[in-house]
Coordinates of C-alpha atoms in Angstrom, one line a residue:
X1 CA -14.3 161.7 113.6
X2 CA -15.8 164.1 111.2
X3 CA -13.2 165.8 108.8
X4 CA -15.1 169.1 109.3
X5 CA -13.4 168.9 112.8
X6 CA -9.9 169.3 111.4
X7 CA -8.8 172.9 110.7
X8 CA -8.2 173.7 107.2
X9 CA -4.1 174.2 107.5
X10 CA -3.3 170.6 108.4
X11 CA -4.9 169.5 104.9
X12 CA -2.4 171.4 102.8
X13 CA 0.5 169.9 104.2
X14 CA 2.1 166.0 103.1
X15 CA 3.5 164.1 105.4
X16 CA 7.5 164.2 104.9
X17 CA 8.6 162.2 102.5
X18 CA 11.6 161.1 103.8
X19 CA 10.0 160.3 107.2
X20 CA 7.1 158.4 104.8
X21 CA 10.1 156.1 103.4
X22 CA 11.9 155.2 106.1
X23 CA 8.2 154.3 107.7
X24 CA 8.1 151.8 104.5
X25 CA 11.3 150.6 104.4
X26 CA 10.7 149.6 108.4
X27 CA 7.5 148.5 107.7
X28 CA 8.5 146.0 104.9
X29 CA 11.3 144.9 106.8
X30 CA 9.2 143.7 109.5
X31 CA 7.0 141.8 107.0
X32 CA 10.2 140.0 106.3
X33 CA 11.9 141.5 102.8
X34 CA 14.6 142.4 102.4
X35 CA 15.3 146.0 101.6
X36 CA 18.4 148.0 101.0
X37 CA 17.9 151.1 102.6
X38 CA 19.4 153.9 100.6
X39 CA 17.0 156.7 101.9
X40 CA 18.8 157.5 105.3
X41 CA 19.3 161.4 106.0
X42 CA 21.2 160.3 109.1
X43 CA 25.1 159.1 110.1
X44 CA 24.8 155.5 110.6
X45 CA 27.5 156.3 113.4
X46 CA 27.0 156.1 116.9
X47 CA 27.1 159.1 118.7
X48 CA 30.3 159.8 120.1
X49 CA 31.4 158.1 123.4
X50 CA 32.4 161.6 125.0
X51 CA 29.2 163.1 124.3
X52 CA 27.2 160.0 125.6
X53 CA 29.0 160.6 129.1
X54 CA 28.4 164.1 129.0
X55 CA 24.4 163.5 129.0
X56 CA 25.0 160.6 131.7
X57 CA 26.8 163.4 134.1
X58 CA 24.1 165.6 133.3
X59 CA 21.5 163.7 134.5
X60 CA 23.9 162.0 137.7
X61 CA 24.2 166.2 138.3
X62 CA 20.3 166.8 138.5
X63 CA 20.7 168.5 135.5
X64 CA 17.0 167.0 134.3
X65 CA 14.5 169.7 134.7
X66 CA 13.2 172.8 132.9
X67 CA 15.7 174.9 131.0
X68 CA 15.3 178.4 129.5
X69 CA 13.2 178.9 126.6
X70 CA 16.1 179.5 124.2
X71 CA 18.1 176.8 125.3
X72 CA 20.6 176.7 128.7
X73 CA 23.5 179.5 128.9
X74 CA 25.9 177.1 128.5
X75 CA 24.9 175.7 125.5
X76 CA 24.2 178.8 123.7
X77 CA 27.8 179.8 125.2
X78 CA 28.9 176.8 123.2
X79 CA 27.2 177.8 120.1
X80 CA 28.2 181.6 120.1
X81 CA 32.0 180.2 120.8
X82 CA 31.5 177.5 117.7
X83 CA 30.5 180.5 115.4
X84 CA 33.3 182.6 116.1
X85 CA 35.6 179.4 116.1
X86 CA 34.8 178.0 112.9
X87 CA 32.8 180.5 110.9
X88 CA 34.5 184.2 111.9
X89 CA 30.6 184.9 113.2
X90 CA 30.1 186.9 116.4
X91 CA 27.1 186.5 118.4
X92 CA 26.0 186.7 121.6
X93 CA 24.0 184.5 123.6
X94 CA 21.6 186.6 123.4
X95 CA 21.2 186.0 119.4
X96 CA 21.1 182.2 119.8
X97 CA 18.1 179.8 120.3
X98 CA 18.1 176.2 120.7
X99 CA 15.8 174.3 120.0
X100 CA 14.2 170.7 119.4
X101 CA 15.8 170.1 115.8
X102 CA 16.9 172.5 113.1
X103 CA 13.6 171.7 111.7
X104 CA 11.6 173.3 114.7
X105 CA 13.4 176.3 114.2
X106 CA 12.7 176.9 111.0
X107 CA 9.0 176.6 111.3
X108 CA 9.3 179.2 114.4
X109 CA 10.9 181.5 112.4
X110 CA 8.5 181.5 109.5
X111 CA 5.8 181.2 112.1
X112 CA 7.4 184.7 113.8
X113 CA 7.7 186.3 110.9
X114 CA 5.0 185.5 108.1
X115 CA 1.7 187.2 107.5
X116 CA -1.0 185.5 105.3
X117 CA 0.7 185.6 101.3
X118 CA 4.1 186.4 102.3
X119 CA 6.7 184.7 100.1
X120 CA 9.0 182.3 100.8
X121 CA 12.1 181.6 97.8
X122 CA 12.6 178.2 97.7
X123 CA 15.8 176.8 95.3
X124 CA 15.1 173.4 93.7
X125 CA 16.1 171.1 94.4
X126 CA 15.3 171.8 98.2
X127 CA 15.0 169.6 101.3
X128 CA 11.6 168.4 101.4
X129 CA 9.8 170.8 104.1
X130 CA 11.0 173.9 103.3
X131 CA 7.8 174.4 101.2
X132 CA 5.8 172.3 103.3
X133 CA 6.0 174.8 106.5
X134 CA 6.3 178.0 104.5
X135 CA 2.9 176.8 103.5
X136 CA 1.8 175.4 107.6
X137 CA 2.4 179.8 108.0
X138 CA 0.3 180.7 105.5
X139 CA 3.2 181.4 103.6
X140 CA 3.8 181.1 99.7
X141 CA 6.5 179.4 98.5
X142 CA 8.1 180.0 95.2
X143 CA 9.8 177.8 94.1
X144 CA 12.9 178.0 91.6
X145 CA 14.1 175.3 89.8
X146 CA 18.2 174.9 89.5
X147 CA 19.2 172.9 87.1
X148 CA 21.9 170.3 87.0
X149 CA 23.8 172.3 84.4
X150 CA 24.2 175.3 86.8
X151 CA 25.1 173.2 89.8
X152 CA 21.9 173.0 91.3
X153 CA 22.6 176.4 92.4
X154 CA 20.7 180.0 92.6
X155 CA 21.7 182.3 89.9
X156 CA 21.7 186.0 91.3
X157 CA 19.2 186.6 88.2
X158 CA 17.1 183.9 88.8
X159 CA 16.6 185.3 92.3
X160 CA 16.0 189.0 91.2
X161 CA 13.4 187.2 88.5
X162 CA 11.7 185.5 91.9
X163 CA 11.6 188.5 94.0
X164 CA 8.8 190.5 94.5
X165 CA 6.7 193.0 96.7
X166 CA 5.8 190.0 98.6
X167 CA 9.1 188.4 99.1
X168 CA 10.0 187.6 102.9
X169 CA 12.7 185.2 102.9
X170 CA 15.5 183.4 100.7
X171 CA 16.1 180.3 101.9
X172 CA 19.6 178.7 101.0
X173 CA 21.6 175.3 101.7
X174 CA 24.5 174.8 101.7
X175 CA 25.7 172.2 101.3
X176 CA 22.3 171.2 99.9
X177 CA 20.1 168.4 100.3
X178 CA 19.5 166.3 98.4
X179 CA 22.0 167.7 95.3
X180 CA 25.5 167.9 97.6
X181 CA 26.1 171.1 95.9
X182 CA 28.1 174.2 97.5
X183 CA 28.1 177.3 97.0
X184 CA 31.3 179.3 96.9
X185 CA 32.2 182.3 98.5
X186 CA 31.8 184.6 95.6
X187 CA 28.7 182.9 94.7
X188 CA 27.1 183.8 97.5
X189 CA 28.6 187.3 97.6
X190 CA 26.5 187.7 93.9
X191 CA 23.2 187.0 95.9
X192 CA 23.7 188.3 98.6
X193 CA 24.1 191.9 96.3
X194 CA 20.5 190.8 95.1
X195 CA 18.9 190.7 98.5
X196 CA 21.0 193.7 99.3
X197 CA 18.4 195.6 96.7
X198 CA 15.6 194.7 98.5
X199 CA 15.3 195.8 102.4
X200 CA 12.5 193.5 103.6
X201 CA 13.8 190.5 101.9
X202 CA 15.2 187.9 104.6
X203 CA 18.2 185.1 104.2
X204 CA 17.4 181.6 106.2
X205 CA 21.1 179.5 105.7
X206 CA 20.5 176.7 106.3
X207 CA 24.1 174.9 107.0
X208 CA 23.5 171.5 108.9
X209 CA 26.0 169.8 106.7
X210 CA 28.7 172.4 106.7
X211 CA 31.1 169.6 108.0
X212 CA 30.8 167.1 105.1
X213 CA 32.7 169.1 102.1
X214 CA 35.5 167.2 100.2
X215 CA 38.0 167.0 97.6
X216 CA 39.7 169.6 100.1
X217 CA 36.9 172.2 100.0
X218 CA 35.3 173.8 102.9
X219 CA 32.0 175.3 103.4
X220 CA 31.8 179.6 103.5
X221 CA 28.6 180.6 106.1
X222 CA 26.2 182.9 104.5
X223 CA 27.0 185.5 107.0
X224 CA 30.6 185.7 106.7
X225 CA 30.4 185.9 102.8
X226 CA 27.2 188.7 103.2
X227 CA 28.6 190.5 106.5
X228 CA 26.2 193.5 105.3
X229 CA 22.9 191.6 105.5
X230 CA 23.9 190.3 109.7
X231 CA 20.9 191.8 110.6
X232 CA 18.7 189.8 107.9
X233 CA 20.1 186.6 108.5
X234 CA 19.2 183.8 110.2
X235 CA 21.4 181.1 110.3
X236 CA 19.8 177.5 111.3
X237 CA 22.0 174.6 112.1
X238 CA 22.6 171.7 114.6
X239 CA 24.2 168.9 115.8
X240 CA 22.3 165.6 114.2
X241 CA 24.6 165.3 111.1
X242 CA 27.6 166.6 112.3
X243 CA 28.0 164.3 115.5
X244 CA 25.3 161.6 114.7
X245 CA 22.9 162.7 116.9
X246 CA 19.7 163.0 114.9
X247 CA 17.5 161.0 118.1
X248 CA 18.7 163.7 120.4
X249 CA 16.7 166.5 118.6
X250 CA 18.9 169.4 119.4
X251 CA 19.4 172.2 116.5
X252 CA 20.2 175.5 116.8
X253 CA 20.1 179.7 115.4
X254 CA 21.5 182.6 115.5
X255 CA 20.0 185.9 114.0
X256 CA 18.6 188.9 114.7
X257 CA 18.2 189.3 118.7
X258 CA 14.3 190.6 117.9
X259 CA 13.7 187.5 115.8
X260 CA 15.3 185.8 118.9
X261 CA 13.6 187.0 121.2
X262 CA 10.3 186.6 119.5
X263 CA 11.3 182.9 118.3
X264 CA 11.6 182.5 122.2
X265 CA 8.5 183.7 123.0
X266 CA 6.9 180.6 120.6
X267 CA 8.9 178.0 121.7
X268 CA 7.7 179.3 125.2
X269 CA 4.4 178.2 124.4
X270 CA 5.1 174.8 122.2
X271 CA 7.7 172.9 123.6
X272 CA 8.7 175.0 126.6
X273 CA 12.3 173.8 126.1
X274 CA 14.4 171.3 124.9
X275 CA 15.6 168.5 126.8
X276 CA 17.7 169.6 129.3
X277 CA 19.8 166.4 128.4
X278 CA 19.9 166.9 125.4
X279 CA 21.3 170.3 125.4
X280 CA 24.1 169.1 127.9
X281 CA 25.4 166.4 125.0
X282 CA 24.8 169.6 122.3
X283 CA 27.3 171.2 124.3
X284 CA 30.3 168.9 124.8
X285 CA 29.5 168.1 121.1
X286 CA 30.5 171.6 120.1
X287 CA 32.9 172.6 122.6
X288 CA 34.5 168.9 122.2
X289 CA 37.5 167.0 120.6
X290 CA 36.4 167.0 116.8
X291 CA 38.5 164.1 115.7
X292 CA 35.0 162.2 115.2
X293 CA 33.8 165.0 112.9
X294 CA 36.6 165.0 110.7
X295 CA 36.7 161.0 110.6
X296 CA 33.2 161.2 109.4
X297 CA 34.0 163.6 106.6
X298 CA 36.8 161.5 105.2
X299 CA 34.3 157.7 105.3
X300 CA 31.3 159.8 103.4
X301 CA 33.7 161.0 101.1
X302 CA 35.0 157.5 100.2
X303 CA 31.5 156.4 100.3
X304 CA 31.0 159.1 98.0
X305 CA 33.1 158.2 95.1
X306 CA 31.9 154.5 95.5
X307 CA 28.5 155.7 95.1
X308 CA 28.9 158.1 92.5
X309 CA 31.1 155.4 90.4
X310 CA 28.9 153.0 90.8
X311 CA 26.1 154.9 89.6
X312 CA 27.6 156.0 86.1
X313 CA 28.2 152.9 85.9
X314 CA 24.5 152.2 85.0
X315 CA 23.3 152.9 81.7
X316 CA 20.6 155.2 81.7
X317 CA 22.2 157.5 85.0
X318 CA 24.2 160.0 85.0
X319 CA 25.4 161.3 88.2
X320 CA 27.2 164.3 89.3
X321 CA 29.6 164.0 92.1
X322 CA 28.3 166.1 94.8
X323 CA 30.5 168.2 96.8
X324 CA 28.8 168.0 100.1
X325 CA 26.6 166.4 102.6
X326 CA 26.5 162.9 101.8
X327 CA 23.8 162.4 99.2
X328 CA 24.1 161.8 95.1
X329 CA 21.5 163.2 93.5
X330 CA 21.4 161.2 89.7
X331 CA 19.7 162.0 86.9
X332 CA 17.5 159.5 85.3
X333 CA 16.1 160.6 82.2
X334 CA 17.7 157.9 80.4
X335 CA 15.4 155.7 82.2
X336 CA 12.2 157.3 81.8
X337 CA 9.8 155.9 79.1
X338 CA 10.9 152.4 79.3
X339 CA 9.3 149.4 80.0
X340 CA 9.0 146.7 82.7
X341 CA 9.0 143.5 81.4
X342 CA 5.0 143.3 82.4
X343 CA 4.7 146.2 79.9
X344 CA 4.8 148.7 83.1
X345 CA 5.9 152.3 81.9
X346 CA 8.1 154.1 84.0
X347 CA 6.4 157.2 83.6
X348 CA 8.5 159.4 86.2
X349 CA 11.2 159.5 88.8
X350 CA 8.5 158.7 91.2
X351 CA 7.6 155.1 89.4
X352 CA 11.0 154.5 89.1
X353 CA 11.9 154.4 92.7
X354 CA 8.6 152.4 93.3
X355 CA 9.8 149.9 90.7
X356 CA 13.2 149.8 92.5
X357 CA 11.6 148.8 95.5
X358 CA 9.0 146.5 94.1
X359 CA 11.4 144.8 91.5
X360 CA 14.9 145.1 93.3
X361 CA 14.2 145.5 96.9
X362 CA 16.0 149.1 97.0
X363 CA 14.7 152.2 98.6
X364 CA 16.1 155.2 97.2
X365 CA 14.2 158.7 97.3
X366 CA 12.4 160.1 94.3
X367 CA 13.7 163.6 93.2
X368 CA 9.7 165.0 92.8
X369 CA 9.7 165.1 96.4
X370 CA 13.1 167.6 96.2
X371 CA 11.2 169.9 93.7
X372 CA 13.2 168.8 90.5
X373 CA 12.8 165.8 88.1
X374 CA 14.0 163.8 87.0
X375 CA 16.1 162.3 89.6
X376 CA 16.8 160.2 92.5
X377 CA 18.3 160.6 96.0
X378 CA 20.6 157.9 97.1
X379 CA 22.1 158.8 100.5
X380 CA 25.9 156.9 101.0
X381 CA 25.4 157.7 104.8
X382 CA 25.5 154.0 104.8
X383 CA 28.7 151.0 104.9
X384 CA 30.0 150.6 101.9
X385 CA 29.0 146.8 101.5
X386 CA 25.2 148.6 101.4
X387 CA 26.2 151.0 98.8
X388 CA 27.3 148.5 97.0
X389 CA 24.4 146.2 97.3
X390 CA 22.1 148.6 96.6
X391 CA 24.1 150.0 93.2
X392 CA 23.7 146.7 92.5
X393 CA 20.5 146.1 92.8
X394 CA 19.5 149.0 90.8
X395 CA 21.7 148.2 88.2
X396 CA 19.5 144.3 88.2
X397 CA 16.3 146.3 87.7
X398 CA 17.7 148.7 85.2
X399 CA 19.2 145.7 83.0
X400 CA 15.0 144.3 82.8
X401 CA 13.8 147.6 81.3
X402 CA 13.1 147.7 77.6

């Protein structure tokens, strides 16, 4: 087929990267290495029990046809109760839309809402397709870097540098992927004054990982920090991490009721609806016993300081203890400019993982892909005894470098 046949928009965007490495890591696997996956951005839990049942009742019920656009009442009942529940947020049902992943939603909403050079503010390091379908919307995003010093995080005057006449939305995580970093209430209070300044600017909060804080912390929503900018806010979340359900393609937001509504309308004409199924197991998820959710929290977090310990450990990394989600995000700079021992120079953090999984049989993510360098992401969404193998592995590899 003649490349003249594809439109130009499909050309400007990469394939995921994450989705790319887990691809690989399958791929090799099946050519018969063996590879320590540390790339994962999912629980290696199974699904709850409870919530299984609830999709087999659903479909023993009938309950296996069409739903509403924005997702069944019940489910959206679920969400609006969850918000109020755990976050102080009030919304109706009428706010929410469900849809098939987190992900989807936030390319409806910049598909709703973007004109041709709007701008998108995108903190780095960011989850990989933030930029990526900003861009798919004709979209522009700018990105700003956030150092390791600062926390990864914003500054309120590194966002009032970034805004400008063209500015549509802000988009913040928290906890963020792939640094693990949080921000506090008063933090985002500070930004939110920013945004406050400027009346078409947007806020997208993204909080899929709100469940996996630590050391005793907990996770403030955007919205309940920045009550003032309700009407500017879009809050995007789901149930993959939370309950280990990332096959089951169910996310959620709630915003706006216009931007609801006209998210609704899209997803009218893409998807139709989610899975009917899908949005049954969503609900007993929410509206559920959360033992599992809290169990969850407390094996990343010792997975967490195993990983992190292990890390500094190596000469060459320095790693930062993340205080969510369940990624370390190390620094490698220490390791950049040395050798292999075929004379190979590792020339950034993107050689460096390829020499990890060429040289040590270890996939770990390369922090370009995130939007800041030089880094890696190593996901301890895994057992321990992989952690550990995979630290150790690293560590081999490091140990051969001149």
């Amino acid at each position: 087929m003649s490349t003249t046949l594809i439109a130009r928009r499909p050309a400007s965007i990469r394939p995921s990267p994450s989705i790319a490495a887990k691809a690989l890591v399958t791929q090799l696997r099946a050519e018969g290495r063996h590879i320590i996956d540390l790339t994962v951005g999912e629980p290696d839990f199974v699904t709850p029990r409870s919530i299984m049942e609830a999709a087999q009742a659903a479909m023993q019920a009938g309950d296996t046809h069409y739903t509403p656009s924005n997702g069944t009442l019940s489910l959206r009942q679920a969400v609006a109760d969850k918000l109020i529940r755990e976050n102080g947020l009030a919304y109706t049902t009428d706010d929410i839309v469900i849809g098939c992943g987190a992900k989807q939603l936030i390319q409806t909403a910049f598909a709703a809402t973007l004109d041709p050079g709007d701008e998108v503010i995108v903190p780095a390091p960011y989850w990989v397709s933030y930029p990526d379908l900003a861009t798919l919307n004709d979209g522009v995003p700018v990105v700003v870097p956030c150092l390791g010093e600062a926390g990864f995080k914003l500054s309120p005057s590194q966002l009032e540098t970034a805004i400008t006449p063209r500015t549509k939305w802000v988009v913040l995580n928290s906890p963020n992927n792939p640094s693990g970093a949080v921000y506090t209430a008063a933090e985002l209070v500070a930004l939110g004054e920013v945004i406050e300044r400027h009346p078409r600017v947007l806020v997208m909060t993204d909080e899929i990982y709100e469940h996996f804080v630590y050391d005793g912390q907990y996770q403030v929503s955007f919205g309940r920090a920045v009550p003032a900018l309700r009407e500017r806010t879009l809050i995007i979340n789901g149930v993959s991490k939370a309950y280990a359900m990332t096959g089951w393609r169910i996310g959620y937001a709630a915003g706006p009721r216009l931007l609801a509504k006209t998210m609704t309308g899209l997803l009218s004409q893409s998807t139709t609806c989610p899975s009917s199924i899908g949005q049954a197991a969503a609900a007993k998820a929410l509206s559920g016993d959360q033992t599992f959710v809290v169990q969850a929290r407390a094996a990343y977090e010792t997975r967490r300081d195993r990983a992190v310990g292990l890390l500094n450990a190596i000469p060459g990394i320095a790693c930062q203890r993340p205080a969510g989600a369940f990624y370390a995000y190390p620094n490698v700079a220490g390791l950049i400019g040395r050798r292999t021992p075929d004379g190979t120079r590792i020339a950034d953090d993107l050689a460096l993982a390829h020499i990890l999984l060429s040289a040590g049989n270890v996939s770990v993510m390369d922090g370009t892909s995130y939007g800041l360098s030089p880094y890696l992401r190593v996901s301890f969404a895994t057992s321990l005894e992989t952690i550990e193998a995979g630290c150790a592995a690293i560590a081999r590899v490091v140990a051969m470098l001149d």
